[in-house]
JSON list of C-alpha atoms in Angstrom, two decimals:
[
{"chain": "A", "resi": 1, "resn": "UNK", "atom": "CA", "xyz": [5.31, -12.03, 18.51]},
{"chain": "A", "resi": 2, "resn": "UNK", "atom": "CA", "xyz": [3.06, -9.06, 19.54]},
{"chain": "A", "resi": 3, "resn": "UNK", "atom": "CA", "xyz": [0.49, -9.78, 21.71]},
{"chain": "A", "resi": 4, "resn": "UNK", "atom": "CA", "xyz": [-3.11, -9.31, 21.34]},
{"chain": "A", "resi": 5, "resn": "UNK", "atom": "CA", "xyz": [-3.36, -6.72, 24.28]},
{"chain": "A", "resi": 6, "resn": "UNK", "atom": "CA", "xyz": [-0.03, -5.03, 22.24]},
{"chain": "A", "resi": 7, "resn": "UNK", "atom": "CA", "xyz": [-1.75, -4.95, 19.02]},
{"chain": "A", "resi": 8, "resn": "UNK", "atom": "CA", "xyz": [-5.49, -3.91, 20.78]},
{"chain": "A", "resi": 9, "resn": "UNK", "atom": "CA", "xyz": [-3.83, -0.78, 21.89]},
{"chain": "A", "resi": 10, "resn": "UNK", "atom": "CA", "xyz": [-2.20, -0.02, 18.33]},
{"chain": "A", "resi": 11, "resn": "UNK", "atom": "CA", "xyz": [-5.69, -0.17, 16.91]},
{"chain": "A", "resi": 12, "resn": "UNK", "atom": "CA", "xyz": [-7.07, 1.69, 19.31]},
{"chain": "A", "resi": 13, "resn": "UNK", "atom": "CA", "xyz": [-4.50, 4.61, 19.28]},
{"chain": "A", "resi": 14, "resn": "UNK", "atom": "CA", "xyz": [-5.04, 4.50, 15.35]},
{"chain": "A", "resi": 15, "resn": "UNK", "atom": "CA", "xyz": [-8.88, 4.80, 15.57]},
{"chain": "A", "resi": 16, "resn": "UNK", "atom": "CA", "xyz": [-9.50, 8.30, 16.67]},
{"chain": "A", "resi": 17, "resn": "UNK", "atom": "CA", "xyz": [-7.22, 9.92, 13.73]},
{"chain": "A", "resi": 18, "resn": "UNK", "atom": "CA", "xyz": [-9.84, 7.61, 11.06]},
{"chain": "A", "resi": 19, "resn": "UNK", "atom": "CA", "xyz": [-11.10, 10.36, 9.33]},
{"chain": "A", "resi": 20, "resn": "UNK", "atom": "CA", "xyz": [-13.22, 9.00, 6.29]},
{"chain": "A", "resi": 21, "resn": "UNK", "atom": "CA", "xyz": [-15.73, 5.90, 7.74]},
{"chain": "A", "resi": 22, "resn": "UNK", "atom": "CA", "xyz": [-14.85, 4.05, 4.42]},
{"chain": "A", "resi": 23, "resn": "UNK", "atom": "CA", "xyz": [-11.09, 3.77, 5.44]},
{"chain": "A", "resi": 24, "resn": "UNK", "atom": "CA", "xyz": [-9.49, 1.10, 6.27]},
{"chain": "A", "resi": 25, "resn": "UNK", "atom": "CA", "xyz": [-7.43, 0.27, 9.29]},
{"chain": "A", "resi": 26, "resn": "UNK", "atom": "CA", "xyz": [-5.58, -2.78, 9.26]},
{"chain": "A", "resi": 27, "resn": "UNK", "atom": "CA", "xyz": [-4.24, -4.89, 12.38]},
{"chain": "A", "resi": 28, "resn": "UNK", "atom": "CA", "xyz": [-0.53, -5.54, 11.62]},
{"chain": "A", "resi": 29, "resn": "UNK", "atom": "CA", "xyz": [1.83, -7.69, 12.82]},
{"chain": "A", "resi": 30, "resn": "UNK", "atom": "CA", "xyz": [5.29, -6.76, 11.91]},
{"chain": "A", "resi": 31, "resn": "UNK", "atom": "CA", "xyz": [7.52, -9.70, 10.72]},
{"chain": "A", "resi": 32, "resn": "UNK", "atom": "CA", "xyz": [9.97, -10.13, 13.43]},
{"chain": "A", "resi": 33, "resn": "UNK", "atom": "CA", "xyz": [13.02, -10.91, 11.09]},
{"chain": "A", "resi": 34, "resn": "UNK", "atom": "CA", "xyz": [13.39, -7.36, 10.66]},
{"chain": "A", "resi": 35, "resn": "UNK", "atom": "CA", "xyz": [14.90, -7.41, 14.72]},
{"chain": "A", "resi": 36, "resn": "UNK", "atom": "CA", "xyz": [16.41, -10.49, 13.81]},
{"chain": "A", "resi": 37, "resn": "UNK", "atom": "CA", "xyz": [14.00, -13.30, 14.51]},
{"chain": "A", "resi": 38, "resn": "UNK", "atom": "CA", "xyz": [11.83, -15.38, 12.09]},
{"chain": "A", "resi": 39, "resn": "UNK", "atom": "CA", "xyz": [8.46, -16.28, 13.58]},
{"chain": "A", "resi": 40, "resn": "UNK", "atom": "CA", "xyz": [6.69, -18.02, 10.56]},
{"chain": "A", "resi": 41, "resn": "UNK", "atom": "CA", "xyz": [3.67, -16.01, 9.25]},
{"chain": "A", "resi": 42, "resn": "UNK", "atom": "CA", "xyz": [0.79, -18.61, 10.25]},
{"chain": "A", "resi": 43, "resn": "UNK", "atom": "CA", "xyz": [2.08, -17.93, 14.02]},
{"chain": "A", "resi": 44, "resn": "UNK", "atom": "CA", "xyz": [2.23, -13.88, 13.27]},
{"chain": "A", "resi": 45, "resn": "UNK", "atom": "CA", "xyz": [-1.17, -14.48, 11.83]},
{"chain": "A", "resi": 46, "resn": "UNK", "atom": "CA", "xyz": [-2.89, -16.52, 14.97]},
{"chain": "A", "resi": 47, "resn": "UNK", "atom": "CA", "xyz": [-1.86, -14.19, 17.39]},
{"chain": "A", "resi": 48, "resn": "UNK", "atom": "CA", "xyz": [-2.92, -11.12, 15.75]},
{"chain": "A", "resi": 49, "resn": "UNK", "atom": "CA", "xyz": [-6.28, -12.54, 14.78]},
{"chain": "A", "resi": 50, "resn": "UNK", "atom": "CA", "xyz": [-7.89, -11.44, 18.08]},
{"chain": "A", "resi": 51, "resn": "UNK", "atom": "CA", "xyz": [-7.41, -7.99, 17.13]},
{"chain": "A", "resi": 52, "resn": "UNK", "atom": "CA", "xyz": [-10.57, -8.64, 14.64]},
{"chain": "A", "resi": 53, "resn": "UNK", "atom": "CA", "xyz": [-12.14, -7.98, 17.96]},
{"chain": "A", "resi": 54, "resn": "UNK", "atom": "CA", "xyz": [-10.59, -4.95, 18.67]},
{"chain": "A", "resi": 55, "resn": "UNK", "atom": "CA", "xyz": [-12.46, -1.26, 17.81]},
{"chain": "A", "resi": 56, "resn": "UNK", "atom": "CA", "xyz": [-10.74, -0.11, 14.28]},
{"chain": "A", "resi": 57, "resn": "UNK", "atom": "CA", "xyz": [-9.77, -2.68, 13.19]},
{"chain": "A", "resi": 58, "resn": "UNK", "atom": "CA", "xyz": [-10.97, -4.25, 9.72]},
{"chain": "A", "resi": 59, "resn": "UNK", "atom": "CA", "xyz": [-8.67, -6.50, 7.52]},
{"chain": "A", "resi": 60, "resn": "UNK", "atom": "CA", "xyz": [-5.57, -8.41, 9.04]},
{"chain": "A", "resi": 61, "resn": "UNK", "atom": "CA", "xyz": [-2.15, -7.72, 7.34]},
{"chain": "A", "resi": 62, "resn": "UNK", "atom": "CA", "xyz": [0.52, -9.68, 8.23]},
{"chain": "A", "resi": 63, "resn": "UNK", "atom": "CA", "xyz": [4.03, -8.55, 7.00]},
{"chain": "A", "resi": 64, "resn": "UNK", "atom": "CA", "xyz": [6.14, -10.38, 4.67]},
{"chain": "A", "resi": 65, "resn": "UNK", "atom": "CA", "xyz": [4.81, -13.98, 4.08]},
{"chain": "A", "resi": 66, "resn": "UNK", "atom": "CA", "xyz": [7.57, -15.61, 2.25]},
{"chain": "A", "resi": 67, "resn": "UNK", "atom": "CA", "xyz": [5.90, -18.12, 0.43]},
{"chain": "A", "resi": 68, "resn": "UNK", "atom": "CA", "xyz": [2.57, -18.97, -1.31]},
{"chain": "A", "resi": 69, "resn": "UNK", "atom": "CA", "xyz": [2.48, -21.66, 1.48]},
{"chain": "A", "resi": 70, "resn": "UNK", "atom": "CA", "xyz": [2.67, -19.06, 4.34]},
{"chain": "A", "resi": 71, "resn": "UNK", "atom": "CA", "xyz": [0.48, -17.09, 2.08]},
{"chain": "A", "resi": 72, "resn": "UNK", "atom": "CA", "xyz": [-2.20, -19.50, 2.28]},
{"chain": "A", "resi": 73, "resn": "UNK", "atom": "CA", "xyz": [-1.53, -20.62, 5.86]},
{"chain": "A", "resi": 74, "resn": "UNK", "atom": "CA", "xyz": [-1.86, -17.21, 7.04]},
{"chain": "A", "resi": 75, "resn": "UNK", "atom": "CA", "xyz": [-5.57, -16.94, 5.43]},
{"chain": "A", "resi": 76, "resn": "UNK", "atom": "CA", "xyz": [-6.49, -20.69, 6.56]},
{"chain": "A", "resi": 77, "resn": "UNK", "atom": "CA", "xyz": [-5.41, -20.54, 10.02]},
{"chain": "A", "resi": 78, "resn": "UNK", "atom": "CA", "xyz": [-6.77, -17.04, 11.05]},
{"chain": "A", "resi": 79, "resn": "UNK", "atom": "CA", "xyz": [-9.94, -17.71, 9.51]},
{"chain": "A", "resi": 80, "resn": "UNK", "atom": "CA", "xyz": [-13.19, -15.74, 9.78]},
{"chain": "A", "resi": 81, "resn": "UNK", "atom": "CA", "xyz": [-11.52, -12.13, 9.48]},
{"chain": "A", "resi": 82, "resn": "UNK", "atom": "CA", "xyz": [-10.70, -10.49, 5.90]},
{"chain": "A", "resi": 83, "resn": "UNK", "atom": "CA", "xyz": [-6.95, -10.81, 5.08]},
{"chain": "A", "resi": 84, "resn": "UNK", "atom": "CA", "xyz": [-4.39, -7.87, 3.34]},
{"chain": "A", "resi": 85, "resn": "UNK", "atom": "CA", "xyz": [-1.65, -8.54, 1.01]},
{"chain": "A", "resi": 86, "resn": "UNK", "atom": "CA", "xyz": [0.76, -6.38, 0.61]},
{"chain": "A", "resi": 87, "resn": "UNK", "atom": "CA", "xyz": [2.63, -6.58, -2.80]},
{"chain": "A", "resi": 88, "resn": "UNK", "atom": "CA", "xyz": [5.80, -5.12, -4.01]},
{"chain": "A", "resi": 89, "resn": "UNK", "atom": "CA", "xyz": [8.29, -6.13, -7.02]},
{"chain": "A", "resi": 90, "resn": "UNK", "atom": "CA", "xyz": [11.66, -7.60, -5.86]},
{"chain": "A", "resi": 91, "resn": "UNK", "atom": "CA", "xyz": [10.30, -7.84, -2.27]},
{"chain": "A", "resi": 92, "resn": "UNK", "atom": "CA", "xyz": [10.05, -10.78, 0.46]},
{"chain": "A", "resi": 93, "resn": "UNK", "atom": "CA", "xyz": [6.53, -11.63, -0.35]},
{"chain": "A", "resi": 94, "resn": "UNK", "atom": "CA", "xyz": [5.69, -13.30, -3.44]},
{"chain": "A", "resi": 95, "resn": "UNK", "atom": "CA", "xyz": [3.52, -11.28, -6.33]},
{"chain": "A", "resi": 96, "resn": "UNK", "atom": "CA", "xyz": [0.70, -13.08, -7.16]},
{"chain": "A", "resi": 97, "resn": "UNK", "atom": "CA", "xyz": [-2.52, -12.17, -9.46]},
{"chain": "A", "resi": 98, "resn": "UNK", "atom": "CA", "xyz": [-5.54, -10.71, -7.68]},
{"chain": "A", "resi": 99, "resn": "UNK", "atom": "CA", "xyz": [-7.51, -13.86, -8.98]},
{"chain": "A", "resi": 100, "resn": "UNK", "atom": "CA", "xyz": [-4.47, -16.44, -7.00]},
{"chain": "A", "resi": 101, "resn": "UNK", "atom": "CA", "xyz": [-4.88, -13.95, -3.71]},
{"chain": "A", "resi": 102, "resn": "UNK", "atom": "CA", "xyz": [-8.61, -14.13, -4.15]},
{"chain": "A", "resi": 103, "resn": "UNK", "atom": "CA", "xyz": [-8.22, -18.14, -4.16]},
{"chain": "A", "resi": 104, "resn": "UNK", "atom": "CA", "xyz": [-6.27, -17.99, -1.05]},
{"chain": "A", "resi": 105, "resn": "UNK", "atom": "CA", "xyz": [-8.33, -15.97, 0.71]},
{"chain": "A", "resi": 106, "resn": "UNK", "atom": "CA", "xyz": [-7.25, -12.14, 0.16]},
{"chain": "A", "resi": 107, "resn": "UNK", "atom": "CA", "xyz": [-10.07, -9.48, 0.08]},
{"chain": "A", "resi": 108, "resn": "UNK", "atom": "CA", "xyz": [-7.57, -6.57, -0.33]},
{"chain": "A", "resi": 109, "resn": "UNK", "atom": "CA", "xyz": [-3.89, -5.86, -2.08]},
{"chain": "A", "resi": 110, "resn": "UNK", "atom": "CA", "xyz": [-1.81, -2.89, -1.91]},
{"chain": "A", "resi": 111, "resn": "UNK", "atom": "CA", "xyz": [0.66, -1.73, -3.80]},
{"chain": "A", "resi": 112, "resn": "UNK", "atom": "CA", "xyz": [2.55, 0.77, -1.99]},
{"chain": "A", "resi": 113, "resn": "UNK", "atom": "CA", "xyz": [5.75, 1.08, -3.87]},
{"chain": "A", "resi": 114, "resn": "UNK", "atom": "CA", "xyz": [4.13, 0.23, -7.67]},
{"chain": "A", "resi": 115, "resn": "UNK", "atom": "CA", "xyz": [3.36, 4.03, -9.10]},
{"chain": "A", "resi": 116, "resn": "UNK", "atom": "CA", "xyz": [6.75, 5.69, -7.08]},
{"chain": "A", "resi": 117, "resn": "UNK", "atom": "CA", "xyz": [9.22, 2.78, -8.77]},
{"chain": "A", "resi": 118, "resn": "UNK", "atom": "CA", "xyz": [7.07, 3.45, -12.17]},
{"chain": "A", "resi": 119, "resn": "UNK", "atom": "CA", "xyz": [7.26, 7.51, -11.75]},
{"chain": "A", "resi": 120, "resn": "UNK", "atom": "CA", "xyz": [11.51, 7.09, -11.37]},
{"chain": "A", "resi": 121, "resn": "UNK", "atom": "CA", "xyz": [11.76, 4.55, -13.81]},
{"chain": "A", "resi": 122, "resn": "UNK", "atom": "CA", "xyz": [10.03, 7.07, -16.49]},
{"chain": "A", "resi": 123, "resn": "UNK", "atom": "CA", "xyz": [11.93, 9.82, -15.20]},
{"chain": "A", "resi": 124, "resn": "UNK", "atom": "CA", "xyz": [15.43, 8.49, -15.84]},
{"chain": "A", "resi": 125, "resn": "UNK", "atom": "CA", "xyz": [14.25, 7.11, -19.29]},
{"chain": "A", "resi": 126, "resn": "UNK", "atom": "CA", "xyz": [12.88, 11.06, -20.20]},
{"chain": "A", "resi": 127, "resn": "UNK", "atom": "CA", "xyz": [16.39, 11.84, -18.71]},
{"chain": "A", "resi": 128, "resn": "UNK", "atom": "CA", "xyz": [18.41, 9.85, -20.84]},
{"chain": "A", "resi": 129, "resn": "UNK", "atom": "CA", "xyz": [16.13, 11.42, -23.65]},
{"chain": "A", "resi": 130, "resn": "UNK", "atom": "CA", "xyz": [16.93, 14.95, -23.12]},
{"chain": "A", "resi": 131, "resn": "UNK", "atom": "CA", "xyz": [20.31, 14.30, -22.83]},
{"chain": "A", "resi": 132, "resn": "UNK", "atom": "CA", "xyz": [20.69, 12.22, -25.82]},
{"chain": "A", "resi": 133, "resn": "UNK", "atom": "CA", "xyz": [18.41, 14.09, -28.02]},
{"chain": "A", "resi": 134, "resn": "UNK", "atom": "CA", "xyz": [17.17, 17.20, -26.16]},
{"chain": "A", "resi": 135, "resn": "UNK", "atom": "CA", "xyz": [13.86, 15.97, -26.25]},
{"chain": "A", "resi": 136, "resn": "UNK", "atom": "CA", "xyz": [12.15, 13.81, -23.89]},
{"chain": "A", "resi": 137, "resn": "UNK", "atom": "CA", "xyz": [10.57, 10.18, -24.56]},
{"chain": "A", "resi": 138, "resn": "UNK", "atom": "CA", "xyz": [7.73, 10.28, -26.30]},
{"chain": "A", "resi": 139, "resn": "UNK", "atom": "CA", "xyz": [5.66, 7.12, -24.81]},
{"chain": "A", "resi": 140, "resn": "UNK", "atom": "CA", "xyz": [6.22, 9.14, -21.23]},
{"chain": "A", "resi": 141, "resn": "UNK", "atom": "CA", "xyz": [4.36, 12.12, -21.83]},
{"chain": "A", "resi": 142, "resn": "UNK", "atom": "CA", "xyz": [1.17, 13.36, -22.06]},
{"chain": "A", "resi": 143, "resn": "UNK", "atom": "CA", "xyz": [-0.39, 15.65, -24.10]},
{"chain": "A", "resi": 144, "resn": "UNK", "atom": "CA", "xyz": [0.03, 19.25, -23.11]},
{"chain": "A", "resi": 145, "resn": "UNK", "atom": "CA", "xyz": [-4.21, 19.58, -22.24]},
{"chain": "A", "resi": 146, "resn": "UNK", "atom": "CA", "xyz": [-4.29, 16.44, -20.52]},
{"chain": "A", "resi": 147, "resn": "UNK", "atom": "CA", "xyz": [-1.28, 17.25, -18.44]},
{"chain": "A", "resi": 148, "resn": "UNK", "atom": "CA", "xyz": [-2.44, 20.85, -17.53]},
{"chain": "A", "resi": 149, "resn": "UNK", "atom": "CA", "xyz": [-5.95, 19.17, -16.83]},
{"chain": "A", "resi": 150, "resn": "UNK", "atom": "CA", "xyz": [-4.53, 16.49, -14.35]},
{"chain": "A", "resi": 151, "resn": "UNK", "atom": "CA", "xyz": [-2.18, 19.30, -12.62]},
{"chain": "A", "resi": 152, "resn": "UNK", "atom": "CA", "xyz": [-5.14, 21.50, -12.21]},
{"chain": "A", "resi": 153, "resn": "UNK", "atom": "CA", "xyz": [-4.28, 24.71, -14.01]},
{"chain": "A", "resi": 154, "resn": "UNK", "atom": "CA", "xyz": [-7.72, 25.76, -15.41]},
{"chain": "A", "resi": 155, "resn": "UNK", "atom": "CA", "xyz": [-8.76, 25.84, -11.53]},
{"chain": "A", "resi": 156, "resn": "UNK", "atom": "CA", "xyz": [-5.31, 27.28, -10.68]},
{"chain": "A", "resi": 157, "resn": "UNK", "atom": "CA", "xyz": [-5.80, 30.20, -13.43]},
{"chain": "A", "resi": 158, "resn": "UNK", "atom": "CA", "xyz": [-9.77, 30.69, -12.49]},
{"chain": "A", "resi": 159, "resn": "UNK", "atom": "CA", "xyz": [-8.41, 31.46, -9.13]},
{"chain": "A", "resi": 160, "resn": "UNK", "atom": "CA", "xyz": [-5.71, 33.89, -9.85]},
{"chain": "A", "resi": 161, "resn": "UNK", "atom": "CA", "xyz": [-7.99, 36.21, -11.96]},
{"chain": "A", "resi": 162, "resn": "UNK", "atom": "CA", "xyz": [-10.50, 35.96, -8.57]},
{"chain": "A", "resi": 163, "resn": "UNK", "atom": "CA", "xyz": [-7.41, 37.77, -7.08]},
{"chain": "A", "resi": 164, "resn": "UNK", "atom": "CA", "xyz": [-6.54, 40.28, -10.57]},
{"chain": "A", "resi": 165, "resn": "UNK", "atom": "CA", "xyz": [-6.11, 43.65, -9.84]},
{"chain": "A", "resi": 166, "resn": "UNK", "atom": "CA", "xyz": [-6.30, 44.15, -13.37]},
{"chain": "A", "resi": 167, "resn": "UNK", "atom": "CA", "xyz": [-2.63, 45.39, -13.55]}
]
Protein backbone atom coordinates (compact mmCIF):
# COMPACT_ATOMS: atom_id res chain seq x y z
CA UNK A 1 0.00 0.00 0.00
CA UNK A 2 1.26 3.59 -0.68
CA UNK A 3 1.86 5.54 2.10
CA UNK A 4 0.45 8.75 3.08
CA UNK A 5 3.87 10.65 2.86
CA UNK A 6 4.05 8.62 -0.88
CA UNK A 7 0.75 9.80 -1.93
CA UNK A 8 1.31 13.63 -0.17
CA UNK A 9 4.10 14.07 -2.57
CA UNK A 10 2.00 12.80 -5.71
CA UNK A 11 -0.51 15.49 -4.89
CA UNK A 12 1.76 17.88 -4.39
CA UNK A 13 3.84 17.34 -7.62
CA UNK A 14 0.31 17.37 -9.41
CA UNK A 15 -0.78 20.74 -7.89
CA UNK A 16 1.34 23.28 -9.61
CA UNK A 17 0.35 22.00 -13.33
CA UNK A 18 -3.78 22.66 -11.96
CA UNK A 19 -4.57 25.05 -14.36
CA UNK A 20 -8.44 25.79 -14.09
CA UNK A 21 -9.38 26.31 -9.99
CA UNK A 22 -12.60 24.25 -10.78
CA UNK A 23 -10.50 21.08 -11.61
CA UNK A 24 -10.31 18.35 -9.90
CA UNK A 25 -7.37 16.47 -8.55
CA UNK A 26 -7.95 13.26 -7.11
CA UNK A 27 -5.70 11.28 -4.47
CA UNK A 28 -5.27 7.77 -5.96
CA UNK A 29 -4.28 4.74 -4.75
CA UNK A 30 -3.42 2.28 -7.38
CA UNK A 31 -4.80 -1.29 -6.80
CA UNK A 32 -1.81 -3.31 -6.08
CA UNK A 33 -3.00 -6.49 -8.05
CA UNK A 34 -1.78 -4.89 -11.03
CA UNK A 35 2.15 -5.79 -9.46
CA UNK A 36 0.68 -8.83 -8.34
CA UNK A 37 -0.74 -8.30 -4.88
CA UNK A 38 -4.40 -7.86 -3.74
CA UNK A 39 -4.72 -5.41 -0.86
CA UNK A 40 -8.60 -5.17 -0.45
CA UNK A 41 -9.97 -1.69 -1.34
CA UNK A 42 -11.23 -0.62 2.32
CA UNK A 43 -7.33 -0.97 3.28
CA UNK A 44 -6.26 1.06 -0.14
CA UNK A 45 -8.94 3.42 0.97
CA UNK A 46 -7.74 4.02 4.87
CA UNK A 47 -4.40 4.67 4.01
CA UNK A 48 -4.92 7.08 1.34
CA UNK A 49 -7.52 9.01 3.28
CA UNK A 50 -4.88 11.25 4.92
CA UNK A 51 -4.11 12.66 1.68
CA UNK A 52 -7.61 14.70 2.16
CA UNK A 53 -5.11 16.67 4.12
CA UNK A 54 -2.73 17.11 1.63
CA UNK A 55 -2.63 20.61 -0.74
CA UNK A 56 -4.52 19.48 -4.20
CA UNK A 57 -6.13 17.16 -3.31
CA UNK A 58 -10.11 16.97 -3.51
CA UNK A 59 -12.03 13.62 -4.01
CA UNK A 60 -10.42 10.14 -3.11
CA UNK A 61 -10.33 7.52 -5.97
CA UNK A 62 -9.41 4.31 -5.19
CA UNK A 63 -8.72 1.90 -8.15
CA UNK A 64 -10.66 -1.08 -8.95
CA UNK A 65 -13.09 -2.00 -6.07
CA UNK A 66 -14.29 -5.36 -7.02
CA UNK A 67 -17.44 -5.51 -5.45
CA UNK A 68 -20.45 -3.37 -4.35
CA UNK A 69 -19.22 -4.51 -0.85
CA UNK A 70 -15.70 -2.98 -1.31
CA UNK A 71 -17.59 -0.29 -3.03
CA UNK A 72 -19.36 0.64 -0.03
CA UNK A 73 -16.57 -0.20 2.42
CA UNK A 74 -14.32 2.05 0.69
CA UNK A 75 -16.90 5.13 1.20
CA UNK A 76 -17.80 3.95 4.94
CA UNK A 77 -14.44 3.45 6.23
CA UNK A 78 -12.65 6.60 4.78
CA UNK A 79 -15.36 8.73 5.79
CA UNK A 80 -15.51 12.53 5.87
CA UNK A 81 -13.70 13.09 2.36
CA UNK A 82 -15.74 12.97 -1.10
CA UNK A 83 -15.21 9.61 -2.89
CA UNK A 84 -14.55 8.93 -7.05
CA UNK A 85 -15.80 6.06 -8.96
CA UNK A 86 -14.39 5.21 -11.78
CA UNK A 87 -16.67 3.23 -14.24
CA UNK A 88 -15.95 1.28 -17.30
CA UNK A 89 -17.98 -1.62 -19.22
CA UNK A 90 -16.39 -5.12 -18.94
CA UNK A 91 -13.96 -3.79 -16.28
CA UNK A 92 -12.95 -4.94 -12.56
CA UNK A 93 -15.24 -2.55 -10.88
CA UNK A 94 -18.82 -3.06 -10.95
CA UNK A 95 -21.21 -0.41 -13.06
CA UNK A 96 -23.66 0.87 -11.00
CA UNK A 97 -26.38 3.83 -11.52
CA UNK A 98 -25.39 7.30 -10.37
CA UNK A 99 -28.46 7.10 -7.92
CA UNK A 100 -26.74 3.34 -6.26
CA UNK A 101 -23.13 5.35 -6.15
CA UNK A 102 -24.91 8.31 -4.68
CA UNK A 103 -26.40 5.79 -1.92
CA UNK A 104 -23.03 4.54 -1.19
CA UNK A 105 -21.47 7.52 -0.86
CA UNK A 106 -19.99 8.67 -4.41
CA UNK A 107 -20.00 12.47 -5.21
CA UNK A 108 -18.27 11.95 -8.61
CA UNK A 109 -18.12 9.11 -11.63
CA UNK A 110 -16.02 9.03 -14.58
CA UNK A 111 -16.25 7.43 -17.49
CA UNK A 112 -13.04 7.40 -19.15
CA UNK A 113 -13.34 4.73 -21.74
CA UNK A 114 -17.46 5.26 -22.46
CA UNK A 115 -17.40 7.84 -25.68
CA UNK A 116 -13.81 6.13 -27.25
CA UNK A 117 -15.51 2.33 -27.07
CA UNK A 118 -18.88 4.16 -28.47
CA UNK A 119 -16.82 6.27 -31.29
CA UNK A 120 -15.13 2.53 -32.58
CA UNK A 121 -18.11 0.71 -32.13
CA UNK A 122 -19.98 3.28 -34.67
CA UNK A 123 -17.09 3.32 -36.80
CA UNK A 124 -16.91 -0.37 -37.65
CA UNK A 125 -20.79 -0.47 -37.98
CA UNK A 126 -20.45 2.76 -40.78
CA UNK A 127 -17.62 0.40 -42.04
CA UNK A 128 -19.49 -2.56 -42.58
CA UNK A 129 -22.03 -0.08 -44.26
CA UNK A 130 -19.87 1.25 -46.90
CA UNK A 131 -18.67 -1.89 -47.70
CA UNK A 132 -21.89 -3.62 -47.94
CA UNK A 133 -23.80 -0.91 -49.51
CA UNK A 134 -21.42 2.00 -50.27
CA UNK A 135 -23.19 4.06 -48.02
CA UNK A 136 -22.70 4.52 -44.46
CA UNK A 137 -25.30 3.79 -41.49
CA UNK A 138 -27.75 6.04 -41.29
CA UNK A 139 -28.52 6.17 -37.31
CA UNK A 140 -24.49 7.14 -37.11
CA UNK A 141 -24.46 10.26 -38.83
CA UNK A 142 -25.31 13.58 -38.51
CA UNK A 143 -26.66 15.94 -40.62
CA UNK A 144 -24.22 17.66 -42.90
CA UNK A 145 -24.89 21.44 -40.88
CA UNK A 146 -24.73 19.94 -37.63
CA UNK A 147 -21.58 18.08 -38.38
CA UNK A 148 -19.78 21.11 -40.04
CA UNK A 149 -21.13 23.17 -36.95
CA UNK A 150 -19.62 20.75 -34.27
CA UNK A 151 -16.17 20.49 -36.40
CA UNK A 152 -16.01 24.20 -36.54
CA UNK A 153 -15.92 25.08 -40.21
CA UNK A 154 -17.91 28.38 -40.27
CA UNK A 155 -14.99 29.65 -37.83
CA UNK A 156 -12.45 27.65 -39.88
CA UNK A 157 -13.76 29.40 -43.29
CA UNK A 158 -14.19 33.05 -41.46
CA UNK A 159 -10.57 32.66 -40.80
CA UNK A 160 -9.22 31.68 -44.11
CA UNK A 161 -10.88 34.65 -45.97
CA UNK A 162 -9.04 36.92 -42.92
CA UNK A 163 -5.94 35.48 -44.74
CA UNK A 164 -7.54 35.81 -48.82
CA UNK A 165 -5.41 37.36 -51.08
CA UNK A 166 -8.24 37.47 -53.25
CA UNK A 167 -6.57 35.08 -55.81
Amino acid sequence: MASTRHCTALRLSATPVRRDPAEIQPGRNRDPAERGGRIPARERARGLCAVRLSPGADILFVEAPRSVEELRRVCSEASGVPHMANLLQGGLTPVLSQSELAELGFKLAAYPLDLLNATIAAQRRTLEALKATGQPSPGDTLPFGELTAFVGFDEYNAEAERYSTGE
